[in-house]
XYZ file of C-alpha atoms in Angstrom:
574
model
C 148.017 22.383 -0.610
C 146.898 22.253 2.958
C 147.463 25.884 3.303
C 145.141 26.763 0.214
C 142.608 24.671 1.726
C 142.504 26.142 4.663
C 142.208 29.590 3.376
C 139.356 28.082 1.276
C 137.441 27.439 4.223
C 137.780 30.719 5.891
C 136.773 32.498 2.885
C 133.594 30.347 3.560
C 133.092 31.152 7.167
C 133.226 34.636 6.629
C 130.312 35.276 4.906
C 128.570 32.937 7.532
C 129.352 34.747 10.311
C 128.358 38.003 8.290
C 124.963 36.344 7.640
C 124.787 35.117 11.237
C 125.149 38.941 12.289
C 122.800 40.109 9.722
C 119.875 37.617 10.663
C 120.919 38.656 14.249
C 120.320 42.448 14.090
C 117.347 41.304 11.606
C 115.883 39.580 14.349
C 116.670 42.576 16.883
C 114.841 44.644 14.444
C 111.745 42.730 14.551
C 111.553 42.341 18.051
C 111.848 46.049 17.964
C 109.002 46.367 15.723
C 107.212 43.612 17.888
C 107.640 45.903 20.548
C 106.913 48.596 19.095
C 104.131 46.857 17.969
C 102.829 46.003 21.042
C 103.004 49.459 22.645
C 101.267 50.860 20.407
C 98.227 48.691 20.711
C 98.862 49.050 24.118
C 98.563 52.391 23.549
C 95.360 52.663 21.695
C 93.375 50.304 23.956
C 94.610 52.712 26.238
C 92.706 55.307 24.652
C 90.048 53.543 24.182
C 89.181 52.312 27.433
C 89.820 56.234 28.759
C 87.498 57.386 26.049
C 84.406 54.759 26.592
C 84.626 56.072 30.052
C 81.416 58.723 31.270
C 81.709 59.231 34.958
C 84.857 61.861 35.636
C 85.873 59.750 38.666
C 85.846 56.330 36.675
C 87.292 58.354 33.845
C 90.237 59.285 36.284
C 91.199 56.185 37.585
C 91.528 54.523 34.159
C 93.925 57.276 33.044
C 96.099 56.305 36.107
C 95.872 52.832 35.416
C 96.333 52.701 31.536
C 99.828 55.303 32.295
C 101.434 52.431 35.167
C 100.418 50.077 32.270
C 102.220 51.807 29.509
C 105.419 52.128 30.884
C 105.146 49.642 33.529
C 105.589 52.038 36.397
C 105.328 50.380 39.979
C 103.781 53.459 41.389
C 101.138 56.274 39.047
C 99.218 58.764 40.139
C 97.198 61.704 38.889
C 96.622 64.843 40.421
C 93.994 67.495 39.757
C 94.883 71.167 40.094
C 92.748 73.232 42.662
C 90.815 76.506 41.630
C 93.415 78.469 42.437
C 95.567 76.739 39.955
C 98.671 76.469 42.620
C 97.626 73.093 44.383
C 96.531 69.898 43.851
C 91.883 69.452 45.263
C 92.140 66.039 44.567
C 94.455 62.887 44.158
C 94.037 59.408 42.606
C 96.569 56.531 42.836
C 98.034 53.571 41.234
C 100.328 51.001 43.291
C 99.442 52.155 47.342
C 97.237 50.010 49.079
C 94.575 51.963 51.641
C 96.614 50.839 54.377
C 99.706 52.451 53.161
C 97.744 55.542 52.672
C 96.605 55.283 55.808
C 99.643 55.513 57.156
C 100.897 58.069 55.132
C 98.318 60.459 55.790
C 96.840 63.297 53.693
C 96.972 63.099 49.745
C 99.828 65.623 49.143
C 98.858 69.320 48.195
C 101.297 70.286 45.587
C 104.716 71.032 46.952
C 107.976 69.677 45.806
C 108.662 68.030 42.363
C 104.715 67.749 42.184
C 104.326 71.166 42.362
C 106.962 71.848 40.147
C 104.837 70.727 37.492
C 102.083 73.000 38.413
C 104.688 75.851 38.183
C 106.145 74.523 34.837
C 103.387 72.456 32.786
C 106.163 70.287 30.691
C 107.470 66.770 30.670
C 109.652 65.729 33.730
C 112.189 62.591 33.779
C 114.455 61.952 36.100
C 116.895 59.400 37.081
C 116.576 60.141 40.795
C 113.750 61.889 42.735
C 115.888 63.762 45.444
C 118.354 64.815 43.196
C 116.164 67.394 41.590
C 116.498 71.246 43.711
C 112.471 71.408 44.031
C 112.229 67.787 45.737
C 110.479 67.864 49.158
C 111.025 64.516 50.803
C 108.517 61.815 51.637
C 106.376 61.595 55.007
C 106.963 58.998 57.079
C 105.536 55.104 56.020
C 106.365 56.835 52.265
C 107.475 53.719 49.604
C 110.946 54.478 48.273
C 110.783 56.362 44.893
C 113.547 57.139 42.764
C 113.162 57.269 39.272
C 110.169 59.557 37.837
C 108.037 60.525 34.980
C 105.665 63.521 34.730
C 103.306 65.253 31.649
C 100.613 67.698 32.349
C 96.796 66.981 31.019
C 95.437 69.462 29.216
C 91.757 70.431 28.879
C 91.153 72.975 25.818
C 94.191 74.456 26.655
C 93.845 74.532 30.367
C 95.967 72.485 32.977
C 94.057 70.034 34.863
C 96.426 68.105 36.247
C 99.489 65.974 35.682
C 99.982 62.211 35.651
C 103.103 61.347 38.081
C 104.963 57.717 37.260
C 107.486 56.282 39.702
C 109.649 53.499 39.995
C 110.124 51.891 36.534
C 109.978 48.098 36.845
C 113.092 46.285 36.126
C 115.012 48.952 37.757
C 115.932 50.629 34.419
C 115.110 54.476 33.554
C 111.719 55.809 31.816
C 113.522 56.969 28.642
C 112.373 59.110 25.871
C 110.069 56.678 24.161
C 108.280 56.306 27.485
C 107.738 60.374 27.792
C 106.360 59.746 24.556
C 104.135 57.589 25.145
C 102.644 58.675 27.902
C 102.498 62.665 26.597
C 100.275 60.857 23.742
C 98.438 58.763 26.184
C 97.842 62.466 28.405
C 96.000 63.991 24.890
C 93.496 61.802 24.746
C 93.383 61.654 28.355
C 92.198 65.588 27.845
C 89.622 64.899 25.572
C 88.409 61.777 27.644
C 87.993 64.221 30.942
C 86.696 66.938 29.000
C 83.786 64.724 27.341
C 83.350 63.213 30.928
C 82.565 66.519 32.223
C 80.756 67.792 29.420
C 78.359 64.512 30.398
C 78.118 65.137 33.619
C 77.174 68.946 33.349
C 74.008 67.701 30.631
C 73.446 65.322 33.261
C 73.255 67.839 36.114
C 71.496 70.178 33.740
C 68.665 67.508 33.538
C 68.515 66.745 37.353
C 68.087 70.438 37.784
C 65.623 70.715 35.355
C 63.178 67.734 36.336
C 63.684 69.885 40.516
C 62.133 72.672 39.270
C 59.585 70.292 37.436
C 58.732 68.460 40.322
C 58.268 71.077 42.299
C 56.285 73.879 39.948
C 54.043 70.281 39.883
C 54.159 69.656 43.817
C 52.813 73.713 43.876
C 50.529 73.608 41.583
C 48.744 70.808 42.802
C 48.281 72.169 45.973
C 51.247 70.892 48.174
C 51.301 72.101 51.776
C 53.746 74.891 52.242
C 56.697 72.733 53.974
C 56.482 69.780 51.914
C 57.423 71.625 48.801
C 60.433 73.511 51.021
C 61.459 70.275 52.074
C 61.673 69.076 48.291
C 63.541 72.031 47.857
C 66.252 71.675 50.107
C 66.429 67.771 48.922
C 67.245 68.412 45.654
C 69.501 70.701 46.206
C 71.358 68.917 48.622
C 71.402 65.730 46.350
C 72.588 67.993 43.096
C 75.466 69.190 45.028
C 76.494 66.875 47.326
C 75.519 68.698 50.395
C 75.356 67.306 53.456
C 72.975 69.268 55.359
C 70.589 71.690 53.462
C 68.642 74.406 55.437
C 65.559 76.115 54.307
C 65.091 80.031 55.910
C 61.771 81.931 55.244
C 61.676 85.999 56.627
C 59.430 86.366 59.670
C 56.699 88.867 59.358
C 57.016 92.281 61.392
C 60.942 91.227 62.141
C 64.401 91.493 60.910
C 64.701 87.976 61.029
C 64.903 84.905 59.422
C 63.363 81.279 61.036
C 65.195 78.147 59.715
C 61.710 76.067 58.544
C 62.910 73.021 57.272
C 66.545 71.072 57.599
C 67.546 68.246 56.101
C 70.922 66.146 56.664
C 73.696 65.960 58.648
C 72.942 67.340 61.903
C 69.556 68.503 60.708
C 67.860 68.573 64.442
C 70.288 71.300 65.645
C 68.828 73.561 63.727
C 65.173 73.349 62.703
C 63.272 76.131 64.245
C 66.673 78.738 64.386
C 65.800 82.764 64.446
C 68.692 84.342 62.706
C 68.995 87.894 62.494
C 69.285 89.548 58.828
C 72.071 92.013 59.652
C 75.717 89.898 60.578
C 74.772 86.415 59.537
C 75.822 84.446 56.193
C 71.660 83.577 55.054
C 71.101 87.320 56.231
C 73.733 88.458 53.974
C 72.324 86.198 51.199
C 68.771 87.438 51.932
C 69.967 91.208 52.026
C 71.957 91.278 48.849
C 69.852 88.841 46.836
C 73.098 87.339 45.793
C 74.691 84.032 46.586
C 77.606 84.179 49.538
C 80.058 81.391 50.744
C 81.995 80.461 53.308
C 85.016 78.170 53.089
C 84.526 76.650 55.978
C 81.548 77.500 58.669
C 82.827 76.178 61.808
C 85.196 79.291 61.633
C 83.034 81.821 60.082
C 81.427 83.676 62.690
C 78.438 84.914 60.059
C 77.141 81.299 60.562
C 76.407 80.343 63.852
C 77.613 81.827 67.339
C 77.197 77.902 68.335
C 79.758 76.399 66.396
C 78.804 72.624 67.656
C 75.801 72.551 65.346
C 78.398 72.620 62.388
C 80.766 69.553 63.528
C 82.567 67.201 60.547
C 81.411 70.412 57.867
C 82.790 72.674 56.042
C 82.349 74.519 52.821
C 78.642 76.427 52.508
C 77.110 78.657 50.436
C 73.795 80.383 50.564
C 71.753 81.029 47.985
C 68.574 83.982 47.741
C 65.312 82.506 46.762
C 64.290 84.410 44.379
C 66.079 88.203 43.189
C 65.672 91.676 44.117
C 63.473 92.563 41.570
C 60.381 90.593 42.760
C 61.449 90.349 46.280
C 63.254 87.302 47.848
C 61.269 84.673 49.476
C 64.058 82.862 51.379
C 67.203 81.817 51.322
C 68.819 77.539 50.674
C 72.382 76.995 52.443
C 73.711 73.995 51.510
C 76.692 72.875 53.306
C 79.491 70.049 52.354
C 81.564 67.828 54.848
C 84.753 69.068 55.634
C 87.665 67.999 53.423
C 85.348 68.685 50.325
C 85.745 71.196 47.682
C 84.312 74.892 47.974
C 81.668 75.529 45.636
C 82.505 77.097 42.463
C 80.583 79.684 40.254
C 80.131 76.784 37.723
C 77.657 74.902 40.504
C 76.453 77.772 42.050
C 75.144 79.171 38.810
C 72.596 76.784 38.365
C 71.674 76.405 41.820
C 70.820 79.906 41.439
C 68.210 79.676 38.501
C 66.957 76.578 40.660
C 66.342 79.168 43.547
C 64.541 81.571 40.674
C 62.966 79.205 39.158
C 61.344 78.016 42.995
C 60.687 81.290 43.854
C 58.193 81.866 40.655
C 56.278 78.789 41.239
C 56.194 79.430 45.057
C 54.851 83.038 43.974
C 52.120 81.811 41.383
C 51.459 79.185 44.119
C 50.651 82.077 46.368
C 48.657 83.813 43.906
C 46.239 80.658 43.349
C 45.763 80.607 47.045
C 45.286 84.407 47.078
C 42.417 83.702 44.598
C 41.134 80.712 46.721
C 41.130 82.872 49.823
C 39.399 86.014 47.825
C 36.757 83.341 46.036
C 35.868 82.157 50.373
C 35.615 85.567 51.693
C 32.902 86.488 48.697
C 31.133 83.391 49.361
C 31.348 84.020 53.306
C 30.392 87.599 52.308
C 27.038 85.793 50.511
C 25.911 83.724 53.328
C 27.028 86.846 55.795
C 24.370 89.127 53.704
C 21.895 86.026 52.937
C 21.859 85.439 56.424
C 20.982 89.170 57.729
C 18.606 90.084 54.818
C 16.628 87.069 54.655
C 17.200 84.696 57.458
C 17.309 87.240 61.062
C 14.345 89.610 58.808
C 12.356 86.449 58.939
C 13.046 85.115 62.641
C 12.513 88.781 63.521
C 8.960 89.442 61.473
C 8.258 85.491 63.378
C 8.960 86.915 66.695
C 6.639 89.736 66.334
C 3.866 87.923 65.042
C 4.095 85.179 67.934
C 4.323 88.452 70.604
C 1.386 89.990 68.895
C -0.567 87.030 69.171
C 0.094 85.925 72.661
C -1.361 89.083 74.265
C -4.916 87.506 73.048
C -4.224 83.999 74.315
C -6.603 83.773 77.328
C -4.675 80.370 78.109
C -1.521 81.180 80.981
C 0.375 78.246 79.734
C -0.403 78.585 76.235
C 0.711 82.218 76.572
C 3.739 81.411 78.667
C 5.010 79.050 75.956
C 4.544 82.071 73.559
C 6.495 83.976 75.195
C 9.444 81.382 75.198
C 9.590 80.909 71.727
C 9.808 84.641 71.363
C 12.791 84.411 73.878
C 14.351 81.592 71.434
C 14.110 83.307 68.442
C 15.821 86.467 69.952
C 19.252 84.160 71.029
C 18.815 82.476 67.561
C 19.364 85.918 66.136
C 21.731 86.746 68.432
C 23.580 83.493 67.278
C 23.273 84.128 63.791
C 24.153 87.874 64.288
C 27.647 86.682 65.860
C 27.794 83.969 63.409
C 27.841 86.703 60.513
C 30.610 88.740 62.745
C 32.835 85.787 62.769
C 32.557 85.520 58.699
C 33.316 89.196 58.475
C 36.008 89.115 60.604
C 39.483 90.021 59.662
C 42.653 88.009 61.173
C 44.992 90.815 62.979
C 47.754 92.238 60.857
C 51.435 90.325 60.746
C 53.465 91.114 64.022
C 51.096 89.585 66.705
C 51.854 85.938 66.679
C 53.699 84.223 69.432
C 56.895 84.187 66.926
C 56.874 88.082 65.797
C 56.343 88.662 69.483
C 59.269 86.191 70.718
C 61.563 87.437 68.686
C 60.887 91.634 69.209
C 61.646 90.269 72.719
C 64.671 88.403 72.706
C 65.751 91.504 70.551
C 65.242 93.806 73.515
C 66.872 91.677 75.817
C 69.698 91.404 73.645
C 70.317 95.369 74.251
C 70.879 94.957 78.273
C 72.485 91.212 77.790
C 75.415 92.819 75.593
C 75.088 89.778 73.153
C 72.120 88.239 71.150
C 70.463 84.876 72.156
C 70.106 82.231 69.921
C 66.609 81.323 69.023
C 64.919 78.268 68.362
C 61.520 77.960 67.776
C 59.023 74.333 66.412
C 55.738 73.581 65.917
C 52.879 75.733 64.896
C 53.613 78.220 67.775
C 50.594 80.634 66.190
C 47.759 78.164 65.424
C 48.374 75.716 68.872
C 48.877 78.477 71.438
C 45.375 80.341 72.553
C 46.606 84.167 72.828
C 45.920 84.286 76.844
C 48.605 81.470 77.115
C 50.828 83.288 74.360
C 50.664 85.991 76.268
C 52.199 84.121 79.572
C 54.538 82.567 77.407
C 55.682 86.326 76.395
C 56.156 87.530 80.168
C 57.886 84.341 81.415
C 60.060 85.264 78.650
C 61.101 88.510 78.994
C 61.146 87.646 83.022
C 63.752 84.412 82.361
C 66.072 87.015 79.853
C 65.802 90.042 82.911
C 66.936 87.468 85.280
C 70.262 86.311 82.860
C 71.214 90.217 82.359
C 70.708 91.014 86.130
C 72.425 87.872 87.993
C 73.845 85.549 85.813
C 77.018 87.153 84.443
C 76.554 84.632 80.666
C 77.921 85.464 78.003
C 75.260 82.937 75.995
C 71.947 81.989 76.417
C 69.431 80.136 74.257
C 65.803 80.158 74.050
C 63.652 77.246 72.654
C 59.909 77.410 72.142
C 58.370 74.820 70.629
C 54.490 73.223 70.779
C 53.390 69.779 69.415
C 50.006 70.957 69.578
C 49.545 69.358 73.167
C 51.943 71.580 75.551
C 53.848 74.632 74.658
C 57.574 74.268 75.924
C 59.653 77.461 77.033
C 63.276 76.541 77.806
C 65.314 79.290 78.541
C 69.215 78.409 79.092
C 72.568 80.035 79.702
C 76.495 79.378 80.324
C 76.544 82.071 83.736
C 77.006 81.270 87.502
C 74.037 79.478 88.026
C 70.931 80.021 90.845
C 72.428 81.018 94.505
C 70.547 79.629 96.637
C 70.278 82.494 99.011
C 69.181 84.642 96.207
C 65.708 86.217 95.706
C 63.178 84.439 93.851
C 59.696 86.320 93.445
C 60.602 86.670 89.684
C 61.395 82.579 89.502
C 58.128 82.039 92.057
C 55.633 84.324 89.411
C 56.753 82.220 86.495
C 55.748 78.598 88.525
C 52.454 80.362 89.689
C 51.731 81.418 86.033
C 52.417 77.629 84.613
C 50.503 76.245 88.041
C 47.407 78.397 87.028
C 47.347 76.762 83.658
C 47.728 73.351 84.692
C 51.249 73.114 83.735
C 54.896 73.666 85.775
C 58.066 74.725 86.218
C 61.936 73.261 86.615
C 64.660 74.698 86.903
C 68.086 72.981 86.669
C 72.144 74.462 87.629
C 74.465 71.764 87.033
C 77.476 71.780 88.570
C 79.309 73.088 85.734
C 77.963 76.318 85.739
C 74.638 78.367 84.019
C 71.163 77.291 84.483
C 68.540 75.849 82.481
C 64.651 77.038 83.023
C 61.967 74.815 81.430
C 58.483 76.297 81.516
C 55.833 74.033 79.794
C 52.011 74.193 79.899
C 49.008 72.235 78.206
C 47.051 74.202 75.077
C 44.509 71.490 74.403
C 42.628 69.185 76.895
């Protein structure tokens, strides 16, 4: 009886523990599902918050954050794939604080398991880092990384990068619903990025547009000359992230350009700079009506024989203003810090129909003033023939009249003040006669200012010196130097460069000339052996007798470290 019973009551507990199990595994399940569940809202809030996302550098850092997120990586990072599609330009990161980074160093370029991804654009797990062949090691101060999980991002079927995970949390291994996951999450990544850019090129579009607005507008209203290239070189500078911008306009009668305007980092290095057409990077630009870079221009020796004026840049690129066809006007370099990206054809393409589009309203500008100019030489032309055939026939037929009549004056005095106002009325025509010369009068022809003139010289010198001098030249060296003083400025010159090539054994010099409309300034510097002191010095004595005679002087100053420095400065106004 007792042994029936007992059988009884396992017959019972069977199905119990059967139903047990079930409800078990059914609750397994639904956790599961939970889970499931939860990812996958995880997943499209993900998306979401990628998509909503405008700015590409926001848009970026999002995507790394909503991947660590996903699959609840310590460590996430995502790195974009350079131009030349084998390394990484650029690197964002999930997990390392900026003093880790720090002390790591540079963002890595591409080598090892990361650029194994760049060779092969597929999904990567593994279980441990160093294991794989391609695996480069860490730099020092690196966090430990073991397990990892990589996808490319694709852009309309272009690689852009690839998101990098490391270090699952919980010390367990991403697994196949995580490469999943985070392959869907890199999708929609794509389309996030490639609305983000799409933004920011209508965006760019626009900021281009409302330059060449604002200054067709600054033109046409009748902006001075260097406060329309100065919004020039702004603009472009602020469109592409430049830091310095420089502005170079030919110089009549020469084969050279003069930096007018600069604007940035390091701008007062080079205001004022004579660069020759044939050898240098704007020259190039200039000659070929075509843009031309550089990848980095304190290396390129088409940039600048005084590589100092380029410190903490790198990447350039000049651009022609305007094209071949109707002549170039000038040409914009624009030059980033170093570390930064080279410019692409994608910015330099508008940056070029910004430089067109400049150089037409620069040209109709010039055409308004051409008619201004033509509309005052008529009316000077007027007054000029108003003045001969009405005004001096008068005075004259006056003058006779008066003389006529004071050979009958019996009265001495009365005659002798006669006489005198015949006198005056021949200087007044004499004054009006030179008057009308002076409104007839042409300006000389191109190639006679104090800069045409400078430069043809330095030029010269640059024959017996073996190298060219650099040139620097400010101020309204034309209008604020009287020609007799321009023309001392010309032989202290050329005497200063003689002096270099005959005794000082450079191998650089460097001329400034520059006028703020109260003194000119002539410095005249170079890197030989200096001023011997038991050496001949008529040449140095002429050059302080020609600044003495014009109320001005000379110094003259040989550190210790070699070369000397002449500074030759006299007064143009009183």
């Amino acid at each position: 009886m007792g042994g029936s019973e007992g059988t009884e009551k396992a017959r019972i507990r069977l199905p119990q523990l059967r139903l047990d199990e079930l409800l078990e595994e059914l609750q397994a399940r639904l956790d599961a599902a939970r889970g499931t569940r939860d990812r996958v809202h995880s997943l499209l809030e993900a998306v979401l918050s990628v998509g909503r996302e405008l700015d590409l550098e926001q848009a970026l850092h999002s995507i790394v954050e909503a991947a660590a997120a996903l699959v609840d990586a310590q460590y996430a990072a995502l790195g974009v794939i350079g131009p030349d599609g084998r390394s990484l330009s650029a690197f964002h990161t999930v997990g390392v604080t900026d003093e880790q980074i720090a002390r790591i160093g540079p963002y890595p370029e591409g080598h090892g398991i990361l650029g194994e991804l760049i060779r092969r654009p597929e999904p990567l797990r593994l279980t441990k880092l160093s294991a794989h062949s391609a695996s480069y090691g860490f730099p020092p101060h690196h966090p430990p990384m073991n397990t990892f999980l990589g996808v490319p991002i694709r852009v309309r079927d272009q690689v852009f990068g690839n998101l990098y995970l490391t270090e699952k949390r919980g010390g367990v291994q991403f697994d196949e619903e995580d490469e999943a996951v985070l392959s869907t999450l890199a999708v929609a990544a794509g389309v996030a990025i490639d609305n983000a850019r799409l933004y920011e090129d209508s965006r760019l579009r626009e900021r281009w547009l409302q330059a060449n607005a604002e200054i067709t507008h600054n033109l046409m209203s009748g902006g001075a000359h260097t406060e329309v290239l100065r919004l020039i070189a702004d603009r472009a500078r602020e469109n592409t992230g430049a830091a310095l911008a420089l502005v170079a306009t030919p110089m009549g009668d020469t084969d050279s350009l003069t930096v007018e305007l600069a604007v940035g980092q390091g701008a007062e290095a080079h205001r004022g700079l004579v660069l020759p057409v044939d050898g240098s990077l704007m020259g190039h630009a200039f000659a070929s009506a075509s843009p031309v870079t550089s990848a980095d221009v304190s290396t390129d020796e088409r940039i600048s024989s005084v590589p100092e004026r380029f410190g903490g840049l790198g990447p350039a690129v000049g651009v022609p203003i305007g094209s071949r066809a109707d002549g170039v006007r000038g040409v914009v370099l624009l030059v980033r810090e170093t570390g930064r990206t080279p410019f692409t054809d994608k910015e330099i393409e508008p940056l070029r129909g910004f430089a067109a589009q400049a150089a037409v309203a620069m040209e109709l500008a010039e055409r308004r003033q051409d008619a201004e100019e033509i509309a005052v030489l008529k009316d000077r032309d007027r007054i000029a023939r108003d003045l001969h055939d009405l005004a001096i026939q008068r005075l004259f037929a006056t003058g006779m009249t008066l003389q006529s009549a004071g050979r009958r004056i019996a009265n001495e005095e009365a005659a002798e003040r006669v006489v005198r106002a015949v006198d005056d009325l021949d200087e007044t025509i004499k004054i009006i006669r030179s008057t009308i010369f002076g409104l007839r009068a042409r300006e000389d022809g191109g190639g006679s200012g104090l800069r045409s003139r400078t430069v043809r010289v330095v030029g010269e010198a640059a024959q017996v010196l073996g190298f060219a001098p650099s040139i620097r030249m400010e101020g309204l060296v034309d209008t604020d130097v009287p020609r007799e003083i321009a023309d001392d400025v010309i032989a202290v010159l050329s005497e200063a460069l003689t002096n270099v090539a005959r005794h000082a054994r450079a191998g650089r010099a460097d001329v400034v000339l520059e006028t703020d409309g109260r003194e000119v300034r002539l410095t005249v510097s170079d890197d030989g052996v200096g001023i011997p002191a038991e050496g001949r010095r008529s040449g140095l004595r002429n050059m302080a007798e020609r600044a003495e005679g014009l109320g001005g002087y000379l110094t003259i100053d040989c550190p210790g470290t070699g070369g000397a420095t002449l500074a030759w400065r006299v007064p143009v106004s009183d």
